[in-house]
Amino acid sequence: MPDVPEPTVLAADYFQGYAVVGLLAVVGVLFVAVAFGAGRLLRPVVPTPEKLLTYECGVDPVGEGWAHTRVRYYVYAFLYVIFAVDSVFLFPWATVFAAPGYGATTLVEMFIFLGFLAVGLLYAWKKGVLAWA
């Protein structure tokens, strides 16, 4: 009969790997805590009225905090992210489509998926979201 290692030895090796990860996590947390603590102890604390003002990119805050922004630019960014993420799904589909036995099913599923994307784009276009002016 071949030599089979005892199950307790295998369990110890298994938990030893997690112990290393746990120790590394503890060392990382301690490193960050020591760095923040040292920063708090070593920094000068001299509050002045200028230092207590709200910082806005080096410009003194003037007026109200309310500003009008155009939401249209965010909608363009949002639509881009949606279509960029959805286009990522085309790559795994292409590899599954090449596998034997999946051709017709994956082709129909992808056309349904592309149909949903086309309907969403058509909806955005009809609502006037894509008009730049």
mmCIF file of C-alpha atoms in Angstrom, residues 29-97:
data_model
loop_
_atom_site.group_PDB
_atom_site.id
_atom_site.type_symbol
_atom_site.label_atom_id
_atom_site.label_comp_id
_atom_site.label_asym_id
_atom_site.label_seq_id
_atom_site.Cartn_x
_atom_site.Cartn_y
_atom_site.Cartn_z
ATOM 1 C CA VAL A 29 -3.273 47.281 8.892
ATOM 2 C CA LEU A 30 -0.614 47.964 11.531
ATOM 3 C CA PHE A 31 1.583 49.710 8.960
ATOM 4 C CA VAL A 32 -1.255 52.036 7.965
ATOM 5 C CA ALA A 33 -2.223 52.678 11.609
ATOM 6 C CA VAL A 34 1.394 53.525 12.553
ATOM 7 C CA ALA A 35 1.729 55.832 9.538
ATOM 8 C CA PHE A 36 -1.461 57.726 10.416
ATOM 9 C CA GLY A 37 -0.508 57.880 14.091
ATOM 10 C CA ALA A 38 2.958 59.227 13.275
ATOM 11 C CA GLY A 39 1.424 61.824 10.980
ATOM 12 C CA ARG A 40 -0.954 62.935 13.704
ATOM 13 C CA LEU A 41 1.854 63.233 16.261
ATOM 14 C CA LEU A 42 4.369 64.990 14.002
ATOM 15 C CA ARG A 43 2.208 67.480 12.138
ATOM 16 C CA PRO A 44 1.943 71.066 13.341
ATOM 17 C CA VAL A 45 -1.517 72.156 14.448
ATOM 18 C CA VAL A 46 -1.883 75.905 13.915
ATOM 19 C CA PRO A 47 -5.473 76.682 12.898
ATOM 20 C CA THR A 48 -5.962 80.047 11.227
ATOM 21 C CA PRO A 49 -9.112 81.514 9.644
ATOM 22 C CA GLU A 50 -7.602 80.964 6.178
ATOM 23 C CA LYS A 51 -6.930 77.318 6.907
ATOM 24 C CA LEU A 52 -10.479 76.778 8.134
ATOM 25 C CA LEU A 53 -12.029 77.998 4.830
ATOM 26 C CA THR A 54 -13.414 75.484 2.402
ATOM 27 C CA TYR A 55 -10.762 74.635 -0.178
ATOM 28 C CA GLU A 56 -11.845 74.802 -3.802
ATOM 29 C CA CYS A 57 -8.908 74.047 -6.098
ATOM 30 C CA GLY A 58 -6.871 76.995 -4.872
ATOM 31 C CA VAL A 59 -9.690 79.507 -5.446
ATOM 32 C CA ASP A 60 -11.284 81.334 -2.543
ATOM 33 C CA PRO A 61 -14.917 80.297 -2.246
ATOM 34 C CA VAL A 62 -17.160 83.179 -3.312
ATOM 35 C CA GLY A 63 -20.923 83.188 -3.464
ATOM 36 C CA GLU A 64 -23.234 80.260 -2.925
ATOM 37 C CA GLY A 65 -22.325 76.623 -3.110
ATOM 38 C CA TRP A 66 -25.038 76.005 -5.679
ATOM 39 C CA ALA A 67 -23.903 75.729 -9.289
ATOM 40 C CA HIS A 68 -25.840 74.781 -12.401
ATOM 41 C CA THR A 69 -24.396 71.918 -14.391
ATOM 42 C CA ARG A 70 -25.597 70.367 -17.586
ATOM 43 C CA VAL A 71 -26.755 66.846 -17.013
ATOM 44 C CA ARG A 72 -26.431 66.112 -20.717
ATOM 45 C CA TYR A 73 -22.692 65.474 -20.440
ATOM 46 C CA TYR A 74 -23.278 62.903 -17.725
ATOM 47 C CA VAL A 75 -25.888 61.201 -19.885
ATOM 48 C CA TYR A 76 -23.348 60.897 -22.709
ATOM 49 C CA ALA A 77 -20.832 59.396 -20.305
ATOM 50 C CA PHE A 78 -23.454 57.048 -18.902
ATOM 51 C CA LEU A 79 -24.503 55.867 -22.363
ATOM 52 C CA TYR A 80 -20.858 55.327 -23.289
ATOM 53 C CA VAL A 81 -20.254 53.211 -20.193
ATOM 54 C CA ILE A 82 -23.377 51.156 -20.861
ATOM 55 C CA PHE A 83 -22.403 50.383 -24.447
ATOM 56 C CA ALA A 84 -18.730 49.838 -23.597
ATOM 57 C CA VAL A 85 -19.578 47.334 -20.873
ATOM 58 C CA ASP A 86 -22.119 45.632 -23.081
ATOM 59 C CA SER A 87 -19.636 45.354 -25.927
ATOM 60 C CA VAL A 88 -17.314 43.462 -23.578
ATOM 61 C CA PHE A 89 -19.911 40.668 -23.592
ATOM 62 C CA LEU A 90 -19.302 40.187 -27.313
ATOM 63 C CA PHE A 91 -15.842 38.678 -26.733
ATOM 64 C CA PRO A 92 -16.903 35.700 -24.584
ATOM 65 C CA TRP A 93 -19.835 35.197 -26.915
ATOM 66 C CA ALA A 94 -17.459 34.898 -29.855
ATOM 67 C CA THR A 95 -15.472 32.163 -28.097
ATOM 68 C CA VAL A 96 -18.619 30.210 -27.180
ATOM 69 C CA PHE A 97 -19.980 30.675 -30.692
#
